mmCIF file of C-alpha atoms in Angstrom:
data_model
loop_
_atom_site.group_PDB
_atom_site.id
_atom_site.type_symbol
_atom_site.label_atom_id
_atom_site.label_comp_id
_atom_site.label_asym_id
_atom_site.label_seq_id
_atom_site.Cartn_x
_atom_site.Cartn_y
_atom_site.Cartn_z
ATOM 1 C CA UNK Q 1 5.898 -21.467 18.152
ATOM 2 C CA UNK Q 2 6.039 -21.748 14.288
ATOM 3 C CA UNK Q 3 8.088 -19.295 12.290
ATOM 4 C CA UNK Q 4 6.810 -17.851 9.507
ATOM 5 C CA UNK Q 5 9.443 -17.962 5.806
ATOM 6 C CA UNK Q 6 11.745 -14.966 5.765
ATOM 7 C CA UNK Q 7 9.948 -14.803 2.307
ATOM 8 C CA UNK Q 8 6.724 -13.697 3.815
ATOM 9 C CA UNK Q 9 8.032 -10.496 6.069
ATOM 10 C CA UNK Q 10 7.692 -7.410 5.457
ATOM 11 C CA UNK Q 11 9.364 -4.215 6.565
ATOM 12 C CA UNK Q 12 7.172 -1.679 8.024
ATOM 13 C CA UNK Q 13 7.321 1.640 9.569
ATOM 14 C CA UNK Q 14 3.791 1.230 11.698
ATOM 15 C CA UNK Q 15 0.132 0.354 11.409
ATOM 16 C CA UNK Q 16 -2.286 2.962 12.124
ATOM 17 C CA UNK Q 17 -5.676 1.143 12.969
ATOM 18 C CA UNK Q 18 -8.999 3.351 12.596
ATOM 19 C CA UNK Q 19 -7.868 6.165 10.379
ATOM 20 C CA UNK Q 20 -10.010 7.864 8.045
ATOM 21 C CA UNK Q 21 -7.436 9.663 5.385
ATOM 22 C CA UNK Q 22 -6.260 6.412 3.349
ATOM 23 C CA UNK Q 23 -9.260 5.663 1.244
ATOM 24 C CA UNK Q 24 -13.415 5.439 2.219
ATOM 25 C CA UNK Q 25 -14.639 5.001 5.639
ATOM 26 C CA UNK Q 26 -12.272 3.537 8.672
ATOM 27 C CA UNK Q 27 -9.380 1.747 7.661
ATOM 28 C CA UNK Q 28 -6.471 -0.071 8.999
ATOM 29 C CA UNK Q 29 -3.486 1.223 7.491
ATOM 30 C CA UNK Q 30 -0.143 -0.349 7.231
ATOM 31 C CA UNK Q 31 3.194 1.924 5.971
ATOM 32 C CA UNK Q 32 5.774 -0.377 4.603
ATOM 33 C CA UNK Q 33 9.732 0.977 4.516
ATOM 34 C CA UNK Q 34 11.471 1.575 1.348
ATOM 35 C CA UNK Q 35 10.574 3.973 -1.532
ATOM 36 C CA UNK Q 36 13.084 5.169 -4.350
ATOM 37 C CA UNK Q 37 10.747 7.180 -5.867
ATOM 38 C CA UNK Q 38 11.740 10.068 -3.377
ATOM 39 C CA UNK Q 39 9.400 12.451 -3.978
ATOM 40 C CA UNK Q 40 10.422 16.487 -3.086
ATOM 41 C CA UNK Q 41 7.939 17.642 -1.056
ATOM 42 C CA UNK Q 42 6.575 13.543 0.162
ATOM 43 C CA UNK Q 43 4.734 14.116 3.292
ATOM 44 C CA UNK Q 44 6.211 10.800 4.311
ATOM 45 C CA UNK Q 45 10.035 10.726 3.703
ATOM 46 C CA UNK Q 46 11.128 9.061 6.943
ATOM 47 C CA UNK Q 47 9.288 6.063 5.098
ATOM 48 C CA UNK Q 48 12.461 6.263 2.219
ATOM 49 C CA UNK Q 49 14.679 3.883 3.921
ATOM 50 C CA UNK Q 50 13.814 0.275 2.869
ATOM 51 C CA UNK Q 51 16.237 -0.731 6.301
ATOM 52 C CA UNK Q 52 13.777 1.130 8.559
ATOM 53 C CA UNK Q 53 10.946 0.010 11.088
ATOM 54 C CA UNK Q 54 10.448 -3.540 11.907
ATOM 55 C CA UNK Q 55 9.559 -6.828 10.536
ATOM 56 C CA UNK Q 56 6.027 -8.381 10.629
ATOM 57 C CA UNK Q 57 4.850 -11.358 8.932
ATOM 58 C CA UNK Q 58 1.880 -11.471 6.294
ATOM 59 C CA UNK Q 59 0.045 -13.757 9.172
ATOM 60 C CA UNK Q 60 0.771 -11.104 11.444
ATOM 61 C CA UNK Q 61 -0.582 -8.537 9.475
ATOM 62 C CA UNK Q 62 -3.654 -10.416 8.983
ATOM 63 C CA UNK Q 63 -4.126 -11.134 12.632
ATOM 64 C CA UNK Q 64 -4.220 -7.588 13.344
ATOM 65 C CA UNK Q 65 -6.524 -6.729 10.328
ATOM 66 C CA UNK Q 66 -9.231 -9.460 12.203
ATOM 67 C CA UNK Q 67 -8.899 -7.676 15.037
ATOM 68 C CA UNK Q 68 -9.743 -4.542 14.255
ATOM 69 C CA UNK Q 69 -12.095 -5.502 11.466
ATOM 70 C CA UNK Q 70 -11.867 -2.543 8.557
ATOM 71 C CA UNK Q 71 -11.005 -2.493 5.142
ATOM 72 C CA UNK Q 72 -6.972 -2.204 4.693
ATOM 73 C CA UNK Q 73 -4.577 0.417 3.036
ATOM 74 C CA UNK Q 74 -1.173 -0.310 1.936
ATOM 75 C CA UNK Q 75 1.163 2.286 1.993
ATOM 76 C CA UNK Q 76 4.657 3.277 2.706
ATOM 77 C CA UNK Q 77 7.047 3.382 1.559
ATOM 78 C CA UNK Q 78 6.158 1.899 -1.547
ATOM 79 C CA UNK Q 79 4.430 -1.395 -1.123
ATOM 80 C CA UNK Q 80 5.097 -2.443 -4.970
ATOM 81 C CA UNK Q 81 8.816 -2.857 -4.494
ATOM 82 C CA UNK Q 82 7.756 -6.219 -2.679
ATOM 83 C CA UNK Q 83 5.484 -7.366 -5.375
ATOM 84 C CA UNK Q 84 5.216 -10.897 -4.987
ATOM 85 C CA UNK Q 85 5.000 -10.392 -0.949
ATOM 86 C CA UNK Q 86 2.279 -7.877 -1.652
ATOM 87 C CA UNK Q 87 0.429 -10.336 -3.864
ATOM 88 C CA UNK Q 88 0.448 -12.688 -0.983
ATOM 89 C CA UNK Q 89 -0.978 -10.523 1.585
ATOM 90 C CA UNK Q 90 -4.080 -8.830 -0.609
ATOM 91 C CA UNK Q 91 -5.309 -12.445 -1.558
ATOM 92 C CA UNK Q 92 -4.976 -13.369 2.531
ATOM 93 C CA UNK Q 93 -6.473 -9.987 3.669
ATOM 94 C CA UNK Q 94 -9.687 -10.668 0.666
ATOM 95 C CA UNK Q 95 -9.851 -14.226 1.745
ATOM 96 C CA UNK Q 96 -10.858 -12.251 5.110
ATOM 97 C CA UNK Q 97 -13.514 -10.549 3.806
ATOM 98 C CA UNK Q 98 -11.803 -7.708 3.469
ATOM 99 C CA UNK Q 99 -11.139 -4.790 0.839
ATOM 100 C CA UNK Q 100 -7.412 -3.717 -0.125
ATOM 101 C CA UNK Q 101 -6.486 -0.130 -1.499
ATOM 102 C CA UNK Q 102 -2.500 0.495 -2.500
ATOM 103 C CA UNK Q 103 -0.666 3.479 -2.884
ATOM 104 C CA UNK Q 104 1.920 3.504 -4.957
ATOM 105 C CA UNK Q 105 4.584 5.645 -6.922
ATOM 106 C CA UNK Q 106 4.510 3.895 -9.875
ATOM 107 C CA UNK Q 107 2.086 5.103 -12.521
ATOM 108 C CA UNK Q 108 -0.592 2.161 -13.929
ATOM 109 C CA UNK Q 109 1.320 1.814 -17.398
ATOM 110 C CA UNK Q 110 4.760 0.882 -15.133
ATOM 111 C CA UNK Q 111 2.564 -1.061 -13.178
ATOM 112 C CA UNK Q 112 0.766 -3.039 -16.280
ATOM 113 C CA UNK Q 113 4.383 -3.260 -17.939
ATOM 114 C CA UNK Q 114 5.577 -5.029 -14.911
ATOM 115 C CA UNK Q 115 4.052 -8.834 -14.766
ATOM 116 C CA UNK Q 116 4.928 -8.895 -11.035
ATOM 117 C CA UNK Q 117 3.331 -5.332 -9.868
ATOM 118 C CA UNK Q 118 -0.211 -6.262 -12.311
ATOM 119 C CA UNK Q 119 -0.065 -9.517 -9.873
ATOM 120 C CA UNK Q 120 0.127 -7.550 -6.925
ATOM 121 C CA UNK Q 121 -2.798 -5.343 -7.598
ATOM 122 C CA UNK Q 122 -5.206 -7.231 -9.119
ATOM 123 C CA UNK Q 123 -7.065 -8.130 -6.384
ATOM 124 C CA UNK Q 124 -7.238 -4.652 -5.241
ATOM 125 C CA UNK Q 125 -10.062 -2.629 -5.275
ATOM 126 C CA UNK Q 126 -8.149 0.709 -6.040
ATOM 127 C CA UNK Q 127 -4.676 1.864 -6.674
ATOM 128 C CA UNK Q 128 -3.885 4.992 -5.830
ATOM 129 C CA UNK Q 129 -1.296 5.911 -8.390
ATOM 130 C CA UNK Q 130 1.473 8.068 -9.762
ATOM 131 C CA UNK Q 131 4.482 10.009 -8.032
ATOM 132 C CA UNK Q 132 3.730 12.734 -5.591
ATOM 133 C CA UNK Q 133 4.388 16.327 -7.800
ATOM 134 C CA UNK Q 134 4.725 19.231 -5.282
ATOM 135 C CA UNK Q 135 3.883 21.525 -7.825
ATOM 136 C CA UNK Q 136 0.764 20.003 -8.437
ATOM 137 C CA UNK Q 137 -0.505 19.060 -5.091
ATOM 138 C CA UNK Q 138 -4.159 19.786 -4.675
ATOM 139 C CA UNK Q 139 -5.989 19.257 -1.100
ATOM 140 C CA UNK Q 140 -9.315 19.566 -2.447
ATOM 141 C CA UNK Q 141 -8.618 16.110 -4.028
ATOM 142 C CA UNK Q 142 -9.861 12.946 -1.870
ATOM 143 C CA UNK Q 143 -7.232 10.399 -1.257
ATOM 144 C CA UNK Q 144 -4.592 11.868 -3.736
ATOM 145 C CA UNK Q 145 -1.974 14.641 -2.706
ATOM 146 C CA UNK Q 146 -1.054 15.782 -6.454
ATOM 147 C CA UNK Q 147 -3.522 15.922 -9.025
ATOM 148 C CA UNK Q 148 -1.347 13.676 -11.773
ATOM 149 C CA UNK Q 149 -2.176 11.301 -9.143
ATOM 150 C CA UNK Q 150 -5.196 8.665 -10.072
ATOM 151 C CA UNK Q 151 -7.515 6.283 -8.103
ATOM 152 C CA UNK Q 152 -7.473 2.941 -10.309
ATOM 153 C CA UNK Q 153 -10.210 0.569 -9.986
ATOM 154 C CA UNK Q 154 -8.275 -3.194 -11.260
ATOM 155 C CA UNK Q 155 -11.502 -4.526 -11.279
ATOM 156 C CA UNK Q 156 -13.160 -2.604 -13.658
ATOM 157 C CA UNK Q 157 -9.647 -2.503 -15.898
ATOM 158 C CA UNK Q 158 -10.338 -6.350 -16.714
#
């Protein structure tokens, strides 16, 4: 059996296949460890620690994302602090046939100021950005959990 590069694992907590709540219609969604961002109130923070979960190859990933044939939602965690890995795995999942949406702390001006994130998302078709603000968390928004929080389109940016 082959071995894939240490370069091209990833840390991740789990991979929910089928859900509905991270971006349109049926998704598979896959919640990388790590995030510094550490937002009070993060509905997620047993995804902080960028030590936890397990390791999984991009091929791996992309097996599983065959299998259960939906579009794919990267999440965490924080998926940006492995750009170039992330980079990687959107053009494989695309080259599949199917769509990418990534959540992210990082607003889109840190991401455009950053050569490495604007890689990572470009091939995206929406980034869901900005840090989660307790105080301005709003339920009645789709896909977003505060409402600084904005659905990017890369696509349409160019």
């Amino acid at each position: 059996m082959e071995t894939q590069p240490e370069t091209d694992k990833f840390r991740v907590l789990r991979i929910e296949r089928g859900t509905t709540v991270d971006g349109p219609g049926f998704r598979t969604s896959i919640y990388f460890a790590g995030c510094a961002h550490r937002c009070p109130g993060c509905h997620n923070p047993q995804s902080w620690d960028f030590s936890s979960g397990h390791e999984i190859s991009i091929k791996e990933i992309v097996d599983i994302v065959k299998e259960e044939e939906f579009d794919v939602t990267l999440t965490g965690g924080d998926p940006l602090y492995q750009p170039e890995k992330v980079s990687r795995l959107v053009e494989a999942i695309n080259a599949e046939g199917f769509s990418v949406w990534i959540y992210t702390g990082f607003t889109w001006e840190e991401i455009m100021a950053d050569s490495r994130m604007t890689e990572a998302v470009v091939g995206a078709e929406a980034v869901v950005e900005g840090r989660f603000i307790k105080e301005l968390r709003d339920e009645s928004l789709p896909f977003r959990g505060s409402s600084n929080q904005r659905i990017i389109y890369p696509g349409r940016q160019r």
